[in-house]
XYZ file of N, CA and C in Angstrom:
795
model
N 26.032 16.390 -24.341
C 26.776 16.993 -25.871
C 26.220 18.355 -25.754
N 24.829 18.624 -25.101
C 24.455 20.066 -25.289
C 24.032 20.671 -26.675
N 23.249 19.895 -27.395
C 23.240 19.905 -28.668
C 21.601 20.079 -28.794
N 20.969 21.277 -29.364
C 19.807 21.364 -29.371
C 18.893 21.355 -28.099
N 19.454 22.009 -27.155
C 18.740 21.825 -25.904
C 17.736 23.014 -26.038
N 17.869 23.919 -26.660
C 17.206 24.830 -26.546
C 15.700 24.593 -27.566
N 15.818 23.958 -28.524
C 14.638 23.034 -29.499
C 14.307 22.338 -28.310
N 14.536 21.624 -27.706
C 13.818 20.604 -26.367
C 13.071 21.426 -25.533
N 13.784 22.553 -24.981
C 12.966 23.487 -24.216
C 11.691 23.914 -24.908
N 11.749 24.825 -25.809
C 10.650 25.149 -26.803
C 9.681 23.924 -27.097
N 9.833 22.780 -27.161
C 9.016 21.851 -27.628
C 8.124 21.396 -26.240
N 9.011 21.734 -25.058
C 8.319 21.202 -23.646
C 7.309 22.393 -23.620
N 7.929 23.836 -23.799
C 6.832 24.762 -23.414
C 5.611 24.769 -24.279
N 5.840 24.202 -25.411
C 4.784 24.687 -26.615
C 3.854 23.627 -26.675
N 4.562 22.014 -26.241
C 3.659 20.846 -26.551
C 2.995 20.529 -25.410
N 3.750 20.665 -24.132
C 3.033 20.026 -23.085
C 2.385 20.913 -22.381
N 0.912 20.976 -22.251
C 0.049 21.870 -21.860
C 0.260 21.803 -20.010
N 0.433 23.167 -19.459
C 0.388 23.369 -18.083
C -0.947 22.587 -17.294
N -0.475 21.590 -16.123
C -1.481 20.912 -15.538
C -2.511 22.074 -15.035
N -3.814 21.294 -14.937
C -4.668 22.105 -13.836
C -4.581 22.169 -12.494
N -4.280 23.098 -11.860
C -3.938 23.035 -10.669
C -5.369 23.501 -9.322
N -5.601 22.750 -8.834
C -6.839 22.878 -8.115
C -6.665 23.652 -6.631
N -7.190 24.661 -6.766
C -6.538 25.387 -5.028
C -7.877 25.525 -4.296
N -8.773 25.399 -4.613
C -10.004 25.390 -3.891
C -10.416 24.359 -3.084
N -9.966 23.001 -3.222
C -10.240 21.976 -2.543
C -9.489 21.744 -1.583
N -9.511 20.979 -0.479
C -8.994 20.605 0.824
C -7.768 20.023 0.326
N -6.770 20.390 1.275
C -5.335 19.850 0.829
C -5.146 18.463 1.264
N -4.504 18.291 0.083
C -4.235 16.599 0.059
C -2.313 16.408 -0.457
N -1.717 15.763 0.328
C -0.048 15.560 0.044
C -0.187 13.968 -0.058
N 0.702 13.499 -1.030
C 1.022 12.235 -0.872
C 2.764 12.045 -0.352
N 2.757 11.440 0.744
C 3.991 11.067 1.204
C 4.902 10.368 0.812
N 6.099 10.955 0.212
C 7.278 10.114 -0.508
C 8.178 9.979 0.293
N 8.589 10.914 1.259
C 9.954 10.710 2.387
C 9.291 11.306 3.889
N 10.067 10.718 4.761
C 9.618 11.184 6.005
C 10.956 10.960 6.728
N 11.256 11.629 7.823
C 12.764 11.373 8.525
C 12.468 12.417 9.606
N 13.334 12.128 10.462
C 14.279 12.939 11.527
C 15.381 13.832 11.604
N 15.072 14.798 11.847
C 15.895 16.076 11.350
C 16.821 16.724 12.794
N 16.518 15.590 13.931
C 17.163 15.707 15.091
C 18.777 15.282 14.963
N 19.889 15.671 15.772
C 20.973 15.353 15.473
C 20.943 14.176 16.977
N 22.026 13.477 16.789
C 22.236 12.398 17.966
C 22.587 13.284 19.291
N 22.366 12.761 20.173
C 22.207 13.718 21.324
C 21.186 14.596 21.923
N 20.737 15.295 21.127
C 19.414 16.309 21.310
C 18.650 15.762 22.337
N 18.398 16.566 23.044
C 17.357 16.391 24.407
C 16.571 17.171 24.477
N 15.224 16.931 25.108
C 14.115 17.811 25.312
C 14.109 18.706 26.315
N 14.199 19.502 26.023
C 14.332 20.765 27.509
C 13.374 21.326 27.891
N 12.707 21.389 28.958
C 11.527 22.127 29.649
C 11.994 23.153 30.408
N 11.053 24.181 30.353
C 11.172 25.247 31.075
C 9.831 25.708 31.147
N 9.905 26.872 31.706
C 8.417 27.684 32.032
C 7.866 28.159 30.534
N 8.554 28.423 29.440
C 8.102 28.740 28.734
C 7.758 27.658 27.534
N 7.838 26.472 28.026
C 7.353 25.258 27.273
C 8.653 24.425 26.880
N 8.460 23.449 25.742
C 9.661 22.733 25.400
C 10.298 23.083 24.245
N 11.764 22.787 24.073
C 12.437 23.013 23.376
C 13.502 21.884 22.975
N 14.084 22.169 22.120
C 15.178 21.136 21.671
C 14.745 20.127 20.712
N 14.145 19.180 21.101
C 14.091 18.494 19.745
C 12.794 18.887 19.142
N 12.822 18.531 17.553
C 11.848 18.792 16.711
C 11.125 17.729 16.215
N 9.668 18.025 15.797
C 8.993 17.025 15.644
C 9.455 16.334 13.977
N 8.838 14.941 13.824
C 9.369 14.749 12.747
C 9.000 15.579 11.256
N 9.335 15.074 10.083
C 8.908 15.665 8.762
C 8.373 14.619 7.670
N 7.644 15.208 6.814
C 6.795 14.441 6.070
C 7.265 15.332 4.388
N 7.576 14.704 3.807
C 7.896 15.336 2.561
C 7.321 14.799 1.268
N 6.798 15.376 0.245
C 5.958 15.051 -0.739
C 5.494 15.960 -1.688
N 4.587 15.804 -2.462
C 3.910 16.490 -3.012
C 2.611 16.884 -3.272
N 1.953 18.077 -2.968
C 0.519 18.408 -2.787
C -0.104 18.025 -4.103
N -1.058 17.409 -3.986
C -1.732 17.049 -5.513
C -3.007 17.984 -5.574
N -3.464 18.675 -4.347
C -4.736 19.758 -4.518
C -4.832 20.688 -3.481
N -5.419 21.742 -3.402
C -5.925 22.268 -2.226
C -4.570 23.440 -1.820
N -4.554 24.075 -0.657
C -3.295 24.944 0.046
C -3.326 24.757 1.218
N -1.820 24.103 1.277
C -1.527 23.891 2.948
C -1.161 24.805 3.500
N -1.343 25.263 4.698
C -0.893 26.392 5.481
C -0.187 26.014 6.996
N 0.737 26.961 7.438
C 1.533 26.597 8.701
C 0.245 26.920 9.478
N 0.339 25.919 10.949
C -0.821 25.698 11.778
C -2.038 25.171 11.631
N -2.181 24.323 10.007
C -3.100 23.766 9.837
C -3.274 22.446 10.690
N -4.125 21.716 10.995
C -4.266 20.612 11.627
C -4.659 19.933 10.602
N -3.744 18.374 10.510
C -3.867 17.434 9.328
C -3.775 16.042 9.881
N -4.140 15.315 9.070
C -4.304 13.758 9.396
C -3.752 13.053 8.285
N -3.131 12.008 8.684
C -2.007 11.221 8.108
C -2.634 9.569 8.119
N -3.106 9.492 6.965
C -3.512 7.727 6.791
C -2.755 7.186 5.954
N -2.732 5.652 6.185
C -3.352 4.979 6.962
C -2.715 5.210 8.624
N -1.213 5.621 8.701
C -0.958 5.997 10.024
C -0.206 4.770 10.569
N -0.649 4.238 11.773
C -0.266 3.148 12.346
C -0.567 1.981 12.124
N -0.245 1.078 11.627
C -0.645 -0.239 11.129
C -0.200 -1.386 11.727
N -1.159 -1.924 12.968
C -0.567 -3.118 13.674
C -1.426 -4.469 13.392
N -1.221 -5.404 13.899
C -2.154 -6.506 14.354
C -2.464 -6.838 15.568
N -3.304 -6.977 15.859
C -4.094 -7.611 17.227
C -3.682 -8.872 17.526
N -4.001 -9.503 18.622
C -3.951 -10.980 19.239
C -4.400 -12.087 18.391
N -5.657 -11.923 17.465
C -6.445 -12.542 16.620
C -5.652 -12.348 15.298
N -4.615 -11.502 14.969
C -3.920 -11.511 13.603
C -4.690 -10.066 12.741
N -5.722 -9.536 13.508
C -6.779 -8.803 12.755
C -5.917 -7.454 12.559
N -5.961 -6.782 11.115
C -5.194 -5.337 11.094
C -5.805 -4.163 11.770
N -4.953 -3.410 12.473
C -5.565 -2.279 13.228
C -5.156 -0.943 12.766
N -5.713 -0.255 12.288
C -5.205 1.180 11.689
C -5.732 2.202 12.607
N -4.725 3.236 12.945
C -4.765 4.307 13.958
C -4.081 5.313 13.100
N -4.997 6.287 12.272
C -4.274 7.200 11.621
C -3.885 8.440 12.511
N -2.811 9.148 12.116
C -1.938 9.808 13.281
C -2.512 11.299 12.751
N -2.642 12.317 13.696
C -3.407 13.889 13.825
C -2.240 14.427 14.386
N -1.987 15.478 13.663
C -0.880 16.612 13.956
C -1.292 17.954 13.377
N -0.190 18.996 13.824
C -0.442 20.311 13.457
C 0.606 20.715 12.496
N 0.728 21.221 11.430
C 1.710 21.969 10.643
C 2.579 22.880 11.155
N 3.925 22.480 11.621
C 4.909 23.378 12.198
C 5.540 24.209 11.450
N 5.919 23.630 10.314
C 6.548 24.768 9.232
C 6.389 23.743 7.808
N 6.793 24.693 6.914
C 6.391 24.464 5.693
C 8.176 24.961 4.964
N 8.519 24.016 4.205
C 9.670 24.470 3.234
C 10.088 23.603 1.854
N 10.595 24.496 0.923
C 10.896 23.943 -0.194
C 12.375 23.992 -0.475
N 13.022 22.738 -0.149
C 14.688 23.169 -0.324
C 14.999 24.116 1.213
N 15.864 25.370 0.643
C 16.089 25.797 2.151
C 15.129 27.127 2.381
N 14.167 27.143 1.644
C 13.005 28.484 1.772
C 11.893 27.959 2.625
N 11.933 28.854 3.606
C 10.465 28.854 4.612
C 8.972 29.212 3.901
N 8.398 28.395 4.112
C 6.868 29.184 3.176
C 5.943 28.891 4.402
N 5.030 30.160 4.172
C 3.938 30.223 4.886
C 2.610 29.272 4.615
N 2.673 29.102 3.114
C 1.713 27.984 2.599
C 2.219 27.439 1.495
N 1.852 26.491 0.950
C 2.160 25.460 -0.080
C 1.255 25.125 -0.904
N 1.438 25.106 -2.634
C 0.346 24.821 -3.367
C 0.932 23.696 -4.150
N -0.080 23.119 -5.012
C 0.524 21.825 -5.847
C 1.630 22.134 -6.658
N 2.457 21.207 -6.766
C 3.480 21.307 -7.896
C 4.917 21.445 -6.869
N 5.657 20.721 -7.374
C 6.999 20.596 -6.724
C 6.991 19.633 -5.220
N 8.329 19.885 -4.466
C 8.197 18.863 -3.669
C 8.394 19.777 -2.217
N 7.474 19.539 -1.181
C 7.528 20.063 0.174
C 7.789 19.433 1.226
N 8.502 19.885 2.283
C 8.495 19.540 3.549
C 7.697 20.026 4.572
N 7.140 19.402 5.539
C 6.108 19.668 6.455
C 6.671 19.291 7.542
N 7.093 20.382 8.319
C 7.325 20.080 9.768
C 6.210 19.795 10.719
N 6.127 18.846 11.454
C 5.047 18.321 11.964
C 5.366 18.410 14.022
N 4.344 17.987 14.657
C 4.645 17.773 16.098
C 4.903 16.385 16.422
N 4.887 15.540 15.198
C 4.811 13.967 15.479
C 6.367 13.631 16.071
N 6.208 12.411 16.868
C 7.189 11.635 17.537
C 8.441 11.629 16.140
N 9.501 12.141 16.388
C 10.421 11.766 15.409
C 10.531 10.263 14.868
N 10.181 9.493 15.870
C 10.610 8.210 15.770
C 9.480 7.573 14.623
N 8.673 8.076 15.035
C 7.016 7.802 13.710
C 7.671 7.890 12.097
N 8.748 8.927 11.991
C 9.232 9.284 10.901
C 10.177 9.144 10.463
N 11.011 8.840 11.245
C 12.451 8.376 10.792
C 12.641 7.153 9.627
N 13.578 7.068 8.895
C 13.632 5.815 7.771
C 12.986 5.949 6.902
N 11.857 7.053 6.495
C 10.803 6.978 5.615
C 9.701 5.896 5.875
N 9.362 6.196 7.427
C 8.467 4.952 7.863
C 7.325 5.493 7.640
N 6.903 6.901 6.928
C 5.638 7.183 6.600
C 5.263 7.300 5.132
N 6.451 6.699 4.480
C 5.990 6.932 2.714
C 5.200 5.899 2.683
N 4.117 6.533 1.563
C 2.927 5.770 0.894
C 1.816 6.271 1.664
N 1.601 7.020 2.707
C 0.629 7.643 3.434
C 0.155 8.811 2.735
N -1.100 9.075 3.234
C -1.723 10.419 2.526
C -2.169 11.193 3.514
N -1.352 12.713 3.388
C -1.478 13.779 4.322
C -2.869 14.697 4.107
N -3.906 15.196 4.620
C -4.614 16.233 4.414
C -5.523 16.565 5.592
N -6.711 17.323 5.489
C -7.689 17.857 6.528
C -8.644 16.485 6.946
N -8.479 16.627 8.298
C -8.911 15.354 8.935
C -10.383 14.805 8.162
N -11.317 15.865 8.234
C -12.924 15.682 7.490
C -13.070 15.259 6.008
N -11.973 15.362 5.241
C -11.991 15.312 4.054
C -11.026 13.964 3.176
N -10.392 13.298 4.154
C -9.706 11.907 3.545
C -10.311 10.922 3.107
N -9.378 10.291 2.394
C -10.058 9.024 1.662
C -9.923 8.051 2.697
N -11.001 6.746 2.368
C -10.951 5.786 3.244
C -9.856 4.953 3.061
N -9.273 4.074 4.086
C -8.436 3.101 4.278
C -9.110 1.349 3.532
N -8.562 1.120 2.936
C -9.213 -0.246 2.372
C -8.008 -1.268 2.501
N -8.392 -2.637 2.409
C -7.996 -3.690 2.759
C -8.097 -4.666 1.475
N -9.250 -4.331 0.854
C -9.346 -5.206 -0.551
C -9.966 -4.041 -1.514
N -9.542 -4.265 -3.024
C -9.959 -3.383 -4.171
C -10.560 -4.190 -5.086
N -11.397 -3.802 -5.711
C -12.089 -4.052 -6.712
C -11.535 -3.059 -8.044
N -10.670 -3.650 -8.988
C -10.352 -2.666 -10.084
C -10.818 -2.810 -11.278
N -10.892 -2.270 -12.213
C -11.196 -2.498 -13.656
C -9.767 -2.310 -14.154
N -9.217 -3.335 -14.675
C -7.703 -3.174 -15.411
C -7.809 -3.258 -16.646
N -6.459 -2.621 -17.358
C -5.884 -2.952 -18.786
C -4.763 -3.387 -18.698
N -4.412 -4.692 -19.477
C -3.236 -5.532 -19.568
C -2.369 -4.646 -20.716
N -0.970 -4.573 -20.676
C 0.025 -3.857 -21.495
C -0.042 -5.382 -22.474
N 0.096 -4.642 -24.141
C 0.211 -5.700 -24.798
C 1.784 -6.543 -24.977
N 2.822 -6.054 -24.661
C 3.617 -6.399 -24.713
C 4.893 -6.444 -23.697
N 5.813 -7.299 -23.279
C 6.718 -6.700 -22.240
C 7.993 -6.866 -22.443
N 8.543 -5.222 -22.284
C 9.870 -4.903 -22.780
C 10.989 -5.476 -21.721
N 12.004 -5.841 -22.208
C 13.439 -6.173 -21.404
C 13.371 -7.672 -20.986
N 12.484 -8.385 -21.448
C 12.729 -10.079 -21.172
C 12.522 -10.735 -22.636
N 13.446 -11.562 -22.603
C 13.590 -12.514 -23.821
C 12.114 -13.672 -23.944
N 11.419 -13.754 -24.719
C 10.238 -14.761 -24.482
C 10.768 -15.431 -25.891
N 10.092 -16.724 -25.324
C 10.059 -18.302 -26.227
C 8.790 -18.304 -27.100
N 7.688 -17.318 -26.612
C 6.651 -17.525 -27.978
C 7.059 -17.160 -29.376
N 6.399 -17.254 -30.229
C 6.473 -17.399 -31.781
C 5.506 -16.154 -31.639
N 6.121 -15.012 -31.735
C 4.908 -13.714 -32.063
C 4.913 -13.148 -33.317
N 3.721 -12.912 -33.887
C 3.742 -12.401 -35.095
C 4.717 -11.255 -35.420
N 5.005 -10.956 -36.617
C 5.530 -9.707 -37.257
C 4.630 -8.352 -36.996
N 4.765 -7.508 -36.121
C 4.142 -6.307 -36.335
C 4.893 -5.118 -36.394
N 4.116 -4.435 -36.632
C 4.696 -2.756 -36.518
C 5.578 -2.400 -35.503
N 5.099 -2.732 -34.464
C 5.778 -2.369 -33.189
C 7.102 -3.434 -33.148
N 6.962 -4.644 -33.230
C 8.191 -5.519 -33.244
C 9.016 -5.138 -34.312
N 8.835 -4.568 -35.464
C 9.736 -4.230 -36.395
C 10.419 -2.893 -35.880
N 9.664 -1.938 -35.576
C 10.232 -0.940 -34.488
C 11.339 -1.220 -33.717
N 11.076 -1.913 -32.875
C 12.317 -2.544 -31.862
C 13.310 -3.144 -32.547
N 13.034 -4.150 -33.688
C 14.179 -4.665 -34.441
C 15.101 -3.750 -35.015
N 14.375 -2.705 -35.653
C 14.995 -1.703 -36.204
C 15.813 -0.563 -35.622
N 15.314 -0.543 -34.417
C 16.135 0.640 -33.155
C 16.976 -0.072 -32.442
N 16.629 -1.309 -31.916
C 17.346 -2.061 -31.188
C 17.880 -3.311 -31.541
N 17.512 -4.053 -32.697
C 18.185 -5.176 -33.027
C 17.723 -6.211 -32.355
N 16.546 -6.381 -31.627
C 16.400 -7.530 -31.135
C 15.034 -7.351 -30.659
N 13.871 -7.841 -31.586
C 12.643 -8.302 -31.233
C 12.361 -9.144 -30.322
N 13.102 -10.043 -30.104
C 12.926 -10.954 -28.962
C 12.651 -10.242 -27.528
N 13.078 -9.019 -27.510
C 12.874 -8.437 -26.134
C 11.356 -8.559 -25.918
N 10.617 -8.620 -26.854
C 9.071 -8.259 -26.530
C 8.372 -9.766 -25.981
N 7.859 -9.695 -25.041
C 7.262 -10.905 -24.401
C 5.584 -10.876 -24.194
N 4.821 -11.305 -24.376
C 3.473 -11.316 -24.179
C 2.907 -11.146 -22.613
N 2.180 -10.470 -22.614
C 1.593 -10.421 -21.111
C 0.564 -11.053 -21.060
N 0.497 -12.144 -19.986
C -0.720 -12.889 -20.167
C -1.648 -12.331 -18.903
N -2.960 -12.579 -19.094
C -3.842 -12.039 -18.355
C -3.590 -12.847 -16.801
N -3.682 -11.760 -15.691
C -3.483 -12.586 -14.579
C -4.691 -13.530 -13.892
N -4.478 -14.212 -13.021
C -5.863 -15.363 -12.701
C -5.742 -15.235 -11.135
N -6.486 -16.239 -10.537
C -6.855 -15.993 -9.059
C -5.709 -16.748 -8.914
N -5.327 -16.023 -7.365
C -4.427 -16.522 -6.663
C -2.878 -16.027 -6.748
N -3.001 -15.548 -8.256
C -1.706 -14.871 -8.645
C -1.432 -13.470 -7.561
N 0.168 -13.289 -7.248
C 0.480 -12.651 -6.547
C 1.044 -11.457 -7.232
N 0.620 -9.867 -6.939
C 0.947 -8.908 -8.040
C 1.595 -7.728 -7.119
N 2.292 -6.988 -7.363
C 2.837 -5.763 -6.875
C 1.973 -4.630 -7.252
N 1.350 -4.115 -6.156
C 0.479 -2.785 -6.914
C 1.371 -1.296 -6.450
N 0.919 -0.299 -7.011
C 1.498 0.988 -6.853
C 0.283 1.907 -6.553
N 0.088 2.422 -5.358
C -1.411 3.377 -5.135
C -0.753 4.809 -4.673
N -0.558 5.814 -5.344
C 0.434 6.978 -5.269
C 1.188 6.536 -4.740
N 1.956 6.405 -3.476
C 3.163 6.488 -3.345
C 3.500 5.058 -2.374
N 2.505 4.405 -1.972
C 2.361 2.885 -1.585
C 2.542 1.756 -2.567
N 3.466 1.118 -2.343
C 3.979 -0.170 -2.804
C 3.902 -1.196 -1.958
N 2.862 -2.171 -2.501
C 2.867 -3.629 -1.426
C 2.258 -4.433 -2.537
N 2.300 -5.969 -1.867
C 1.749 -6.841 -2.728
C 0.186 -6.909 -2.486
N -0.630 -7.607 -3.284
C -1.755 -7.982 -3.308
C -2.043 -9.059 -4.019
N -2.798 -10.138 -3.331
C -3.283 -11.561 -4.155
C -4.461 -11.446 -4.965
N -4.584 -11.816 -5.893
C -5.770 -11.851 -6.939
C -6.720 -12.811 -6.267
N -8.064 -12.648 -5.753
C -9.168 -13.287 -5.161
C -10.279 -13.681 -6.155
N -10.240 -12.747 -7.257
C -11.345 -13.185 -8.005
C -10.999 -12.246 -9.619
N -11.397 -12.782 -10.702
C -11.334 -12.093 -11.724
C -12.453 -12.459 -13.104
N -12.958 -11.463 -13.513
C -14.151 -11.559 -14.396
C -14.128 -10.329 -15.097
N -14.000 -10.733 -16.599
C -13.735 -10.044 -17.663
C -12.541 -8.934 -17.410
N -12.945 -7.830 -17.253
C -11.623 -6.842 -17.051
C -11.946 -6.253 -15.715
N -12.608 -6.880 -14.501
C -12.749 -6.488 -13.026
C -11.823 -7.648 -12.097
N -11.167 -7.204 -11.520
C -10.528 -8.233 -10.357
C -10.651 -7.551 -9.008
N -10.764 -8.642 -8.231
C -10.648 -8.378 -6.912
C -9.218 -8.591 -6.020
N -8.864 -7.834 -5.453
C -7.401 -8.083 -4.561
C -7.564 -7.815 -3.130
N -6.633 -8.809 -2.785
C -6.736 -8.654 -1.033
C -5.351 -7.954 -0.919
N -4.989 -6.831 -0.302
C -4.012 -6.338 -0.136
C -3.032 -6.819 1.066
N -1.803 -6.753 1.253
C -0.894 -7.341 2.186
C -0.913 -5.997 3.486
N -0.998 -4.980 2.521
C -1.131 -3.626 3.605
C -2.302 -2.841 3.265
N -3.002 -1.902 4.163
C -3.746 -1.362 3.768
C -3.328 0.217 3.047
N -4.376 0.398 2.168
C -3.991 1.855 1.619
C -4.776 2.786 1.431
N -4.668 4.072 1.742
C -5.533 5.047 1.884
C -5.758 5.517 0.176
N -6.843 5.551 -0.535
C -6.847 6.047 -1.962
C -8.521 6.457 -1.985
N -8.793 6.979 -3.287
C -10.071 7.375 -3.351
C -10.445 6.876 -4.445
N -12.037 6.063 -4.692
C -12.481 5.504 -5.623
C -12.373 5.936 -6.908
N -11.693 5.819 -8.128
C -11.475 5.989 -9.472
C -10.146 6.640 -9.413
N -9.136 6.230 -8.679
C -7.834 6.488 -8.573
C -6.847 5.471 -9.204
N -6.100 6.024 -9.888
C -5.102 5.033 -10.755
C -4.168 4.375 -10.357
N -3.853 3.065 -10.280
C -3.112 2.122 -9.752
C -2.062 1.392 -10.718
N -1.057 1.191 -10.509
C -0.159 0.442 -11.256
C -0.049 -1.053 -10.804
N 0.023 -1.983 -12.110
C 0.107 -3.756 -11.811
C 1.248 -4.019 -12.200
N 1.898 -4.796 -11.375
C 3.413 -5.575 -11.531
C 3.105 -6.796 -11.439
N 4.038 -7.635 -12.373
C 4.158 -9.436 -11.817
C 5.673 -9.458 -11.691
N 5.931 -10.534 -11.106
C 7.532 -10.781 -11.053
C 7.708 -11.863 -12.214
N 8.799 -11.368 -13.303
C 9.325 -12.135 -14.225
C 10.962 -12.152 -13.678
N 11.759 -13.500 -13.670
C 12.946 -13.698 -13.299
C 13.467 -13.117 -12.471
N 12.665 -13.141 -11.237
C 13.073 -12.932 -9.807
C 12.643 -11.399 -9.528
N 12.201 -10.245 -10.382
C 12.177 -9.204 -10.251
C 10.529 -8.720 -10.994
N 10.101 -7.339 -10.221
C 8.467 -7.155 -10.876
C 8.349 -6.150 -12.031
N 7.995 -6.700 -12.809
C 7.625 -5.692 -13.933
C 6.475 -5.224 -14.191
N 6.395 -4.249 -14.813
C 4.815 -3.714 -14.908
C 4.648 -4.342 -16.203
N 3.059 -4.749 -15.878
C 2.162 -5.538 -16.791
C 0.889 -4.728 -16.967
N 0.729 -3.709 -16.344
C -0.842 -2.945 -16.716
C -0.934 -1.934 -15.592
N -2.494 -1.035 -15.925
C -2.506 -0.289 -14.932
C -4.362 -0.557 -14.675
N -4.744 0.227 -13.820
C -6.379 -0.369 -13.560
C -6.792 1.186 -12.457
N -7.918 1.334 -12.882
C -8.681 2.472 -11.652
C -9.156 1.447 -10.752
N -9.509 2.047 -9.531
C -10.219 1.484 -8.190
C -11.598 1.750 -8.490
N -12.601 0.571 -8.611
C -14.153 0.888 -8.625
C -14.639 1.047 -7.654
N -14.240 0.167 -6.431
C -14.894 -0.187 -4.971
C -13.892 -0.760 -4.133
N -14.168 -0.761 -2.983
C -13.001 -1.468 -1.726
C -13.412 -1.742 -0.894
N -13.119 -2.459 0.173
C -13.383 -2.792 1.674
C -12.839 -1.828 2.610
N -13.391 -1.219 3.118
C -12.796 -0.442 4.197
C -12.745 -0.827 5.524
N -11.581 -0.429 6.108
C -11.195 -0.892 7.579
C -11.822 0.254 8.429
N -12.179 -0.287 9.702
C -12.634 1.075 10.521
C -11.457 1.235 11.690
N -11.224 2.357 11.552
C -10.218 3.424 12.276
C -10.140 3.427 13.718
N -9.076 3.541 14.034
C -9.295 3.273 15.951
C -9.182 4.429 16.240
C-alpha cells in the first residue's frame, strides 16, 4: 500500500542503534552459501605462465568482525568431516588463499562487517558446490575457535509455543488475551515443557543446523552430544528446536558454557 513508509524509515533510523563494528580483531566470517562458478565443460589449461580456465570455489556469508583482504591466508572449520573404519569422526580444516572479494557485481580489495560478501578461493570447486560449506566458519588460521562434538549449554525455555493447538488448560494471561484479541484464537498457545535426557533437539549455531541428543540435564544446564561437529566460541548463543507434529519448532535459546573439542587432522 506504500502508506507511512517514511514514518517506518524514520523510526528505524532513530530507534534502532547502529551495531558496533569490530575492525581490529582478526577476521571471522560465517559461511551461509558456497558454490562452484565454473560452467559445464570448463577445463584446466596449463601453460608456461601457469594454470587458467577453472576457478576455485566461492564461499558467501557475513563478516562478523575484522577486515578480510585479498591474498589473506584463511582457514575454514570444521572443513572436511569424515568417519574412519572405527566410526570415529575425523575433522580436517581447509586452508586456502583469498583470490577475490565481491559484493553483488562489485569487486573489492577488502571487506568489513555488514552485508553479504562472496570470497573467491583456491579450493577445489567440488568442495564448494551445492552449499557444501554452509555452517563452516572462515577466518585467520591462528585465531579460529575450536571444533566441538559435545556442548554444555546454559539454556532458557520459551514460555509458550505459537502456531500449534494445545489441549492443556492454560490460565488466562495478558499474553493469551492479546492473542485472543488480535488473532481470535488463544488455543494456538502451547506450553513448552523442559527437555529431558535422551531428547533429540535441533540446534542452530551460527549458520550450522544439526541434531543433538540430550545426555544430561541439571537445573538450567544441559549436555548435548552433536550429530555433526560445529566450530563455535565459548559464550556463543545458539537456538534450540524440538519436533512438534512432524516439524521442528523453536523452544528456547542457550549460551555455550564449555565443550568437548575434537583433534584436528
